[in-house]
Amino acid sequence: MALIVQKFGGTSVGSLERIQHIAEKVAQTRAQGHEVVVVVSAMSGETDRLIALARALGPHPDPREYATLVSTGEQVSMALVAMALLAKGCQARSYTGGQARICTDNHHKKARIMGIEADALKADLKQGFVPVVAGFQGIAANGDITTLGRGGSDTTAVALAAALEADECQIYTDVDGVYTTDPRIAPDARRLSVITFEEMLELASLGAKVLQIRSVEFAGKYNVPLRVLSSFQEGPGTLITFEQVGMEAPKVSGIAFNRDEAKVTLMGVPDKPGVAARILEPVSSGGIDIDMIIQNVAVEGIIDFTFTVHRDDYQKTLELLANVAQELEARAVIGDNKIAKLSLVGVGMRSHAGIASTMFTVLGKEGINIQLISTSEIKISVVIDEKYLELGVRSLHTAFGLGKGI
Ligand code: ASP
Ligand code: MG
């Protein structure tokens, strides 16, 4: 007998038929003798609808009222799922975040979980009940309803799994796992049966939008085995876990990409201590995240300094740089918001040399110019012209043998 947390996303609870379908799945897991805690998202589209209602009254809704409003989507799902379970003869009881004692700070729109007092849920499990918990929400010390940020139901599920010391946290979604890359770009992309937390973090932050990043961090920190699987299709999904000792890891596990980048270059700034800090200071003070940073070798005491930001921040970045460019007597400030980042990810890279050179050779053969490069222990990223993104992904996917071989 195992204790399993099963989280169902918006599409999985998107209609009454689907709710009945997942209730059947939960009832089956119970019938196999396992204990189950269910976590639900709002029905698909519901959170967006609620946010639009709030914004229709003004662009900056009060955070407390915003959280009170948008958390209602999950409250609908939890009660419907509990009813569907009861109708199947499966004992169930629904819980809001507050009722489940998911205690958070009072940052209403993006609260952090401080602790979970899981006694009520444990008592339910002992009595053979299936607790059905609303995802995405918690309660602050003063009793306010809080929300955990978009996609936060994943984090609710992982946090509950950690608090209850569950054997596995299963995230049911509309895809049947984590893929070597986006199958819409490389049709021969393959579902990975196992991936490490580290790899998943790299893939998630680079655009493979299967799981809320925070939930993966949380699962890694508390050692909760996480599994992503489809609620519509039978199959083992993808298990996200720690690196297995002695396991021969593939050199490259997946290819992530991101079209939301833009690059900015200050040309001809002095090669002196403190220059990088002066350039980046106004940008980070403006609340803009900087991704890659590249500075070339000085020629006659002069360098070009390049960095990338989110595409939405491109114009603002150029504005923020105007002063410092003048102070540093930069020759020009140029930029490009039609770029894309492409990354190879794999823990196997640690022990294999030559991945970067193979990558560059493949891209070179396709005539794809590499504009920027950055590397970490388990990742190599390049920035290329956006129009070559699909070609780049496909040729690397093939070159590293990631496809099904069809
Ligand atoms: N319903 C929330 C959202 O759409 C939370 C979630 O589904 O994870 O962001
Ligand atoms: Mg989600």
Short mmCIF file of C-alpha atoms and ligand atoms in Angstrom, two decimals:
data_model
loop_
_atom_site.label_atom_id
_atom_site.label_comp_id
_atom_site.label_asym_id
_atom_site.label_seq_id
_atom_site.Cartn_x
_atom_site.Cartn_y
_atom_site.Cartn_z
CA MET A 1 0.00 0.00 0.00
CA ALA A 2 1.30 3.39 -0.96
CA LEU A 3 0.24 6.95 -0.27
CA ILE A 4 -0.17 8.82 -3.53
CA VAL A 5 -0.99 12.46 -4.14
CA GLN A 6 -2.82 12.82 -7.46
CA LYS A 7 -3.10 16.31 -8.90
CA PHE A 8 -5.47 17.03 -11.77
CA GLY A 9 -4.95 20.13 -13.92
CA GLY A 10 -7.53 22.39 -15.53
CA THR A 11 -8.24 20.28 -18.62
CA SER A 12 -8.54 17.12 -16.51
CA VAL A 13 -11.41 18.74 -14.56
CA GLY A 14 -12.60 20.79 -17.55
CA SER A 15 -16.10 19.30 -17.76
CA LEU A 16 -18.40 17.06 -15.74
CA GLU A 17 -17.55 14.12 -18.01
CA ARG A 18 -13.86 14.65 -17.34
CA ILE A 19 -14.49 14.98 -13.63
CA GLN A 20 -16.31 11.66 -13.69
CA HIS A 21 -13.45 10.15 -15.62
CA ILE A 22 -10.83 11.22 -13.09
CA ALA A 23 -13.07 10.18 -10.21
CA GLU A 24 -13.00 6.73 -11.79
CA LYS A 25 -9.18 6.82 -11.87
CA VAL A 26 -9.02 7.86 -8.22
CA ALA A 27 -11.53 5.18 -7.24
CA GLN A 28 -9.42 2.59 -9.09
CA THR A 29 -6.27 3.64 -7.25
CA ARG A 30 -8.19 3.32 -3.96
CA ALA A 31 -9.50 -0.08 -5.00
CA GLN A 32 -5.92 -1.23 -5.54
CA GLY A 33 -5.43 -0.57 -1.83
CA HIS A 34 -3.57 2.74 -2.02
CA GLU A 35 -4.30 5.84 0.00
CA VAL A 36 -4.99 8.85 -2.21
CA VAL A 37 -5.02 12.59 -1.66
CA VAL A 38 -6.43 14.53 -4.61
CA VAL A 39 -5.41 18.09 -5.51
CA VAL A 40 -7.38 19.97 -8.16
CA SER A 41 -6.95 23.03 -10.35
CA ALA A 42 -9.80 25.22 -11.49
CA MET A 43 -11.74 24.02 -14.55
CA SER A 44 -9.80 25.06 -17.67
CA GLY A 45 -10.17 28.73 -18.55
CA GLU A 46 -11.78 29.55 -15.22
CA THR A 47 -8.82 31.30 -13.57
CA ASP A 48 -8.32 33.42 -16.70
CA ARG A 49 -12.00 34.32 -16.66
CA LEU A 50 -11.83 35.40 -13.01
CA ILE A 51 -8.68 37.45 -13.58
CA ALA A 52 -10.37 39.19 -16.51
CA LEU A 53 -13.35 40.05 -14.29
CA ALA A 54 -11.03 41.56 -11.68
CA ARG A 55 -9.12 43.59 -14.29
CA ALA A 56 -12.34 44.83 -15.86
CA LEU A 57 -12.86 46.84 -12.68
CA GLY A 58 -9.41 48.42 -12.82
CA PRO A 59 -5.89 47.51 -13.93
CA HIS A 60 -4.54 46.88 -10.41
CA PRO A 61 -6.99 44.85 -8.36
CA ASP A 62 -6.47 44.89 -4.61
CA PRO A 63 -4.28 41.82 -3.89
CA ARG A 64 -6.42 40.53 -1.02
CA GLU A 65 -9.62 40.68 -3.02
CA TYR A 66 -7.85 39.33 -6.09
CA ALA A 67 -6.78 36.20 -4.18
CA THR A 68 -10.25 35.79 -2.71
CA LEU A 69 -11.75 35.94 -6.18
CA VAL A 70 -9.35 33.82 -8.24
CA SER A 71 -9.14 31.06 -5.64
CA THR A 72 -12.84 30.31 -6.12
CA GLY A 73 -12.17 28.34 -9.32
CA GLU A 74 -10.46 25.59 -7.33
CA GLN A 75 -13.25 25.57 -4.75
CA VAL A 76 -15.74 24.66 -7.48
CA SER A 77 -13.53 21.81 -8.73
CA MET A 78 -12.84 20.35 -5.30
CA ALA A 79 -16.53 20.07 -4.42
CA LEU A 80 -17.46 18.61 -7.83
CA VAL A 81 -14.67 16.03 -7.67
CA ALA A 82 -15.67 15.05 -4.12
CA MET A 83 -19.30 14.69 -5.27
CA ALA A 84 -18.27 12.55 -8.25
CA LEU A 85 -16.23 10.31 -5.93
CA LEU A 86 -19.12 9.99 -3.48
CA ALA A 87 -21.42 9.06 -6.37
CA LYS A 88 -19.03 6.18 -7.13
CA GLY A 89 -19.23 5.00 -3.55
CA CYS A 90 -15.76 6.29 -2.72
CA GLN A 91 -15.66 8.19 0.59
CA ALA A 92 -14.34 11.68 -0.06
CA ARG A 93 -14.25 15.10 1.55
CA SER A 94 -13.21 18.40 0.01
CA TYR A 95 -10.92 20.99 1.60
CA THR A 96 -10.07 24.58 0.74
CA GLY A 97 -6.43 25.55 1.26
CA GLY A 98 -7.41 27.07 4.59
CA GLN A 99 -9.34 23.99 5.71
CA ALA A 100 -6.36 21.82 4.75
CA ARG A 101 -4.21 24.18 6.85
CA ILE A 102 -1.85 25.13 4.05
CA CYS A 103 -0.31 28.05 5.89
CA THR A 104 1.38 30.76 3.85
CA ASP A 105 2.84 34.23 4.23
CA ASN A 106 0.49 37.07 3.34
CA HIS A 107 1.80 37.81 -0.15
CA HIS A 108 -1.71 37.32 -1.55
CA LYS A 109 -0.88 36.85 -5.24
CA LYS A 110 2.28 34.76 -4.91
CA ALA A 111 2.33 33.43 -1.39
CA ARG A 112 4.97 31.06 -0.05
CA ILE A 113 3.97 28.01 1.92
CA MET A 114 5.29 28.27 5.47
CA GLY A 115 3.97 24.95 6.71
CA ILE A 116 1.11 22.47 6.48
CA GLU A 117 -0.76 21.19 9.52
CA ALA A 118 -1.86 17.94 8.01
CA ASP A 119 -3.66 16.37 10.98
CA ALA A 120 -7.16 16.59 9.50
CA LEU A 121 -6.03 15.05 6.22
CA LYS A 122 -4.18 12.27 8.04
CA ALA A 123 -7.29 11.51 10.10
CA ASP A 124 -9.34 11.34 6.89
CA LEU A 125 -6.87 8.93 5.32
CA LYS A 126 -6.96 6.72 8.40
CA GLN A 127 -10.73 6.50 8.11
CA GLY A 128 -10.51 5.53 4.46
CA PHE A 129 -11.51 8.91 3.05
CA VAL A 130 -10.03 10.57 -0.01
CA PRO A 131 -9.32 14.22 0.87
CA VAL A 132 -9.83 16.45 -2.18
CA VAL A 133 -7.82 19.63 -1.72
CA ALA A 134 -8.14 22.86 -3.69
CA GLY A 135 -4.81 23.66 -5.34
CA PHE A 136 -3.27 27.11 -5.72
CA GLN A 137 -4.51 28.47 -2.40
CA GLY A 138 -3.52 28.78 1.21
CA ILE A 139 -4.28 30.78 4.29
CA ALA A 140 -2.25 33.57 5.89
CA ALA A 141 -1.77 33.89 9.66
CA ASN A 142 -4.52 36.55 9.79
CA GLY A 143 -6.98 34.24 8.04
CA ASP A 144 -6.74 35.87 4.60
CA ILE A 145 -7.05 33.64 1.57
CA THR A 146 -3.81 33.61 -0.45
CA THR A 147 -2.84 32.20 -3.85
CA LEU A 148 0.44 30.61 -4.90
CA GLY A 149 0.97 32.19 -8.33
CA ARG A 150 -0.15 30.92 -11.74
CA GLY A 151 0.23 27.18 -12.04
CA GLY A 152 0.40 26.98 -8.25
CA SER A 153 -1.68 23.83 -7.90
CA ASP A 154 1.41 21.83 -8.80
CA THR A 155 3.13 23.34 -5.79
CA THR A 156 0.15 22.54 -3.55
CA ALA A 157 0.40 18.91 -4.63
CA VAL A 158 4.13 18.65 -4.03
CA ALA A 159 3.90 20.44 -0.67
CA LEU A 160 1.15 18.08 0.48
CA ALA A 161 3.14 15.09 -0.72
CA ALA A 162 6.13 16.34 1.30
CA ALA A 163 4.05 17.03 4.42
CA LEU A 164 2.33 13.64 4.26
CA GLU A 165 5.54 11.84 3.25
CA ALA A 166 3.74 10.43 0.24
CA ASP A 167 5.37 7.74 -1.85
CA GLU A 168 4.72 9.63 -5.07
CA CYS A 169 3.20 12.86 -6.31
CA GLN A 170 1.45 12.33 -9.63
CA ILE A 171 0.68 15.35 -11.78
CA TYR A 172 -2.05 14.50 -14.29
CA THR A 173 -2.14 16.83 -17.23
CA ASP A 174 -3.00 16.84 -20.93
CA VAL A 175 0.38 15.58 -22.09
CA ASP A 176 1.61 12.10 -21.25
CA GLY A 177 4.98 13.16 -19.90
CA VAL A 178 8.08 15.24 -20.50
CA TYR A 179 9.44 15.04 -24.03
CA THR A 180 12.93 15.24 -25.51
CA THR A 181 11.68 18.43 -27.16
CA ASP A 182 8.40 19.97 -28.33
CA PRO A 183 6.74 17.35 -30.61
CA ARG A 184 5.16 20.16 -32.62
CA ILE A 185 8.64 21.04 -33.81
CA ALA A 186 10.27 17.62 -33.91
CA PRO A 187 7.53 15.06 -34.64
CA ASP A 188 9.82 12.22 -33.60
CA ALA A 189 10.25 13.65 -30.08
CA ARG A 190 10.15 10.92 -27.47
CA ARG A 191 8.66 10.75 -24.01
CA LEU A 192 11.38 10.42 -21.38
CA SER A 193 10.67 7.73 -18.83
CA VAL A 194 13.01 9.25 -16.21
CA ILE A 195 14.55 12.67 -15.84
CA THR A 196 16.42 14.28 -12.95
CA PHE A 197 15.16 17.28 -10.97
CA GLU A 198 18.08 19.32 -12.24
CA GLU A 199 17.28 18.54 -15.86
CA MET A 200 13.60 19.23 -15.34
CA LEU A 201 14.41 22.62 -13.82
CA GLU A 202 16.46 23.53 -16.86
CA LEU A 203 13.80 22.29 -19.25
CA ALA A 204 10.98 23.99 -17.34
CA SER A 205 12.68 27.34 -17.10
CA LEU A 206 13.55 27.16 -20.77
CA GLY A 207 9.98 26.84 -21.91
CA ALA A 208 8.83 23.26 -21.49
CA LYS A 209 5.74 24.42 -19.63
CA VAL A 210 4.65 21.17 -18.07
CA LEU A 211 5.10 22.00 -14.41
CA GLN A 212 5.32 25.13 -12.31
CA ILE A 213 9.06 25.59 -11.72
CA ARG A 214 8.53 26.17 -8.03
CA SER A 215 6.94 22.78 -7.63
CA VAL A 216 10.00 21.09 -9.15
CA GLU A 217 12.32 23.00 -6.81
CA PHE A 218 10.14 22.03 -3.89
CA ALA A 219 10.06 18.37 -4.91
CA GLY A 220 13.85 18.33 -5.29
CA LYS A 221 14.35 19.97 -1.92
CA TYR A 222 12.03 17.61 -0.05
CA ASN A 223 12.87 14.56 -2.11
CA VAL A 224 9.35 13.94 -3.37
CA PRO A 225 9.28 11.61 -6.39
CA LEU A 226 7.21 13.42 -9.00
CA ARG A 227 5.52 11.84 -11.98
CA VAL A 228 3.95 13.69 -14.90
CA LEU A 229 1.28 11.72 -16.70
CA SER A 230 -1.80 12.11 -18.85
CA SER A 231 -5.29 11.86 -17.44
CA PHE A 232 -6.62 10.87 -20.87
CA GLN A 233 -4.15 8.20 -21.88
CA GLU A 234 -2.85 5.20 -19.96
CA GLY A 235 0.91 5.06 -19.50
CA PRO A 236 3.74 5.44 -17.02
CA GLY A 237 4.44 9.11 -17.84
CA THR A 238 7.78 10.64 -16.83
CA LEU A 239 9.30 10.14 -13.40
CA ILE A 240 11.30 13.08 -12.08
CA THR A 241 13.83 11.90 -9.57
CA PHE A 242 17.42 12.08 -8.36
CA GLU A 243 20.29 10.94 -10.50
CA GLN A 244 20.70 7.20 -10.09
CA VAL A 245 24.14 6.08 -9.07
CA GLY A 246 25.75 3.94 -11.70
CA MET A 247 23.08 4.82 -14.23
CA GLU A 248 24.53 5.50 -17.67
CA ALA A 249 22.92 8.87 -18.34
CA PRO A 250 22.42 9.89 -21.94
CA LYS A 251 24.69 12.74 -22.98
CA VAL A 252 21.74 14.90 -23.86
CA SER A 253 18.28 14.34 -22.39
CA GLY A 254 16.36 17.10 -24.05
CA ILE A 255 16.36 20.27 -26.10
CA ALA A 256 14.62 23.32 -24.72
CA PHE A 257 14.03 26.59 -26.47
CA ASN A 258 12.69 30.01 -25.81
CA ARG A 259 11.47 32.55 -28.30
CA ASP A 260 10.87 35.25 -25.71
CA GLU A 261 14.33 36.75 -25.69
CA ALA A 262 15.87 39.95 -26.96
CA LYS A 263 19.48 41.06 -27.00
CA VAL A 264 21.02 44.45 -26.44
CA THR A 265 24.61 45.52 -27.20
CA LEU A 266 26.48 48.59 -26.04
CA MET A 267 29.20 49.10 -28.60
CA GLY A 268 32.51 50.71 -27.87
CA VAL A 269 32.46 51.16 -24.13
CA PRO A 270 35.72 51.48 -22.14
CA ASP A 271 37.36 48.31 -20.83
CA LYS A 272 37.62 49.46 -17.22
CA PRO A 273 36.69 48.05 -13.80
CA GLY A 274 33.11 48.76 -12.88
CA VAL A 275 31.77 49.20 -16.41
CA ALA A 276 29.69 46.00 -16.44
CA ALA A 277 28.13 46.97 -13.12
CA ARG A 278 27.31 50.46 -14.37
CA ILE A 279 25.63 49.09 -17.48
CA LEU A 280 23.55 46.47 -15.71
CA GLU A 281 22.66 48.44 -12.59
CA PRO A 282 19.90 50.61 -14.14
CA VAL A 283 18.46 47.55 -15.87
CA SER A 284 18.20 45.43 -12.73
CA SER A 285 17.00 48.38 -10.66
CA GLY A 286 14.26 48.70 -13.27
CA GLY A 287 13.12 45.22 -12.22
CA ILE A 288 14.31 43.53 -15.40
CA ASP A 289 15.90 40.09 -15.27
CA ILE A 290 19.07 39.67 -17.23
CA ASP A 291 19.80 36.27 -18.74
CA MET A 292 23.02 35.84 -20.74
CA ILE A 293 25.90 38.30 -20.56
CA ILE A 294 28.77 38.44 -23.05
CA GLN A 295 31.69 40.80 -23.26
CA ASN A 296 34.26 40.54 -26.01
CA VAL A 297 38.03 40.92 -25.78
CA ALA A 298 39.19 44.51 -25.62
CA VAL A 299 40.67 46.13 -28.70
CA GLU A 300 42.51 49.34 -27.91
CA GLY A 301 40.81 49.60 -24.52
CA ILE A 302 37.33 49.36 -26.00
CA ILE A 303 34.78 46.52 -25.72
CA ASP A 304 31.29 45.61 -26.87
CA PHE A 305 28.99 44.48 -24.09
CA THR A 306 25.95 42.30 -24.85
CA PHE A 307 23.18 40.84 -22.71
CA THR A 308 19.73 39.32 -23.15
CA VAL A 309 16.41 40.14 -21.50
CA HIS A 310 12.82 38.98 -21.89
CA ARG A 311 11.34 40.23 -25.14
CA ASP A 312 8.62 42.14 -23.28
CA ASP A 313 11.34 44.13 -21.49
CA TYR A 314 13.23 45.06 -24.66
CA GLN A 315 11.97 48.63 -25.16
CA LYS A 316 12.21 49.46 -21.49
CA THR A 317 15.78 48.15 -21.39
CA LEU A 318 16.79 50.39 -24.29
CA GLU A 319 15.26 53.37 -22.47
CA LEU A 320 16.98 52.51 -19.19
CA LEU A 321 20.34 52.32 -20.97
CA ALA A 322 20.14 55.70 -22.65
CA ASN A 323 21.84 57.61 -19.82
CA VAL A 324 24.58 55.16 -19.06
CA ALA A 325 25.37 54.82 -22.77
CA GLN A 326 25.93 58.55 -22.92
CA GLU A 327 28.03 58.62 -19.74
CA LEU A 328 30.25 55.81 -21.03
CA GLU A 329 30.41 57.42 -24.47
CA ALA A 330 29.23 54.21 -26.10
CA ARG A 331 29.58 54.28 -29.86
CA ALA A 332 26.06 52.88 -30.26
CA VAL A 333 23.34 50.89 -28.56
CA ILE A 334 21.96 48.23 -30.84
CA GLY A 335 19.50 45.44 -30.22
CA ASP A 336 17.57 42.60 -31.75
CA ASN A 337 14.29 41.18 -30.52
CA LYS A 338 14.02 38.51 -33.18
CA ILE A 339 16.28 36.01 -31.51
CA ALA A 340 15.69 32.67 -29.87
CA LYS A 341 17.56 30.63 -27.32
CA LEU A 342 18.14 26.95 -27.84
CA SER A 343 19.59 24.71 -25.14
CA LEU A 344 20.84 21.18 -24.84
CA VAL A 345 20.21 19.76 -21.37
CA GLY A 346 21.62 16.60 -19.85
CA VAL A 347 23.30 15.44 -16.65
CA GLY A 348 25.37 13.13 -18.85
CA MET A 349 27.22 16.20 -20.14
CA ARG A 350 29.23 16.27 -16.93
CA SER A 351 31.14 13.20 -17.94
CA HIS A 352 31.21 13.60 -21.70
CA ALA A 353 33.45 16.04 -23.49
CA GLY A 354 32.77 17.36 -26.94
CA ILE A 355 29.03 17.95 -26.73
CA ALA A 356 29.46 21.67 -27.35
CA SER A 357 31.65 21.16 -30.40
CA THR A 358 29.21 18.62 -31.86
CA MET A 359 26.40 21.10 -31.27
CA PHE A 360 28.26 23.93 -33.00
CA THR A 361 29.25 21.70 -35.91
CA VAL A 362 25.64 20.64 -36.47
CA LEU A 363 24.40 24.22 -36.40
CA GLY A 364 27.25 25.34 -38.65
CA LYS A 365 26.42 22.69 -41.25
CA GLU A 366 22.87 24.02 -41.37
CA GLY A 367 24.22 27.53 -41.92
CA ILE A 368 22.88 28.73 -38.57
CA ASN A 369 24.97 31.50 -37.08
CA ILE A 370 25.52 31.38 -33.31
CA GLN A 371 25.27 34.84 -31.77
CA LEU A 372 25.85 34.08 -28.10
CA ILE A 373 26.86 31.01 -26.11
CA SER A 374 26.55 30.18 -22.44
CA THR A 375 27.18 26.95 -20.59
CA SER A 376 26.64 25.34 -17.23
CA GLU A 377 27.47 21.85 -15.97
CA ILE A 378 24.38 20.30 -17.51
CA LYS A 379 23.39 22.79 -20.20
CA ILE A 380 24.69 24.51 -23.32
CA SER A 381 22.64 27.41 -24.64
CA VAL A 382 23.03 29.36 -27.86
CA VAL A 383 21.23 32.41 -29.14
CA ILE A 384 20.36 32.28 -32.83
CA ASP A 385 18.17 34.15 -35.27
CA GLU A 386 14.57 33.28 -34.46
CA LYS A 387 13.86 32.15 -38.00
CA TYR A 388 16.26 29.22 -37.66
CA LEU A 389 14.88 27.95 -34.39
CA GLU A 390 12.87 25.04 -35.79
CA LEU A 391 15.65 23.93 -38.09
CA GLY A 392 18.12 24.13 -35.21
CA VAL A 393 15.95 22.10 -32.85
CA ARG A 394 15.26 19.41 -35.47
CA SER A 395 18.84 18.98 -36.59
CA LEU A 396 20.18 18.77 -33.03
CA HIS A 397 17.40 16.39 -32.03
CA THR A 398 18.49 14.06 -34.82
CA ALA A 399 22.23 14.56 -34.34
CA PHE A 400 22.05 13.59 -30.66
CA GLY A 401 19.87 10.57 -31.38
CA LEU A 402 16.92 11.81 -29.38
CA GLY A 403 14.19 10.77 -31.80
CA LYS A 404 12.23 7.57 -32.04
CA GLY A 405 14.11 6.76 -35.17
CA ILE A 406 11.07 7.05 -37.41
N1 ASP B 1 -5.85 27.66 -11.53
C1 ASP B 1 -4.57 28.25 -11.33
C2 ASP B 1 -4.00 28.76 -12.65
O1 ASP B 1 -4.65 28.63 -13.68
C3 ASP B 1 -3.61 27.34 -10.65
C4 ASP B 1 -3.31 26.07 -11.39
O2 ASP B 1 -4.09 25.63 -12.23
O3 ASP B 1 -2.28 25.46 -11.11
O4 ASP B 1 -2.94 29.30 -12.68
MG MG B 2 -0.75 23.78 -14.67
#
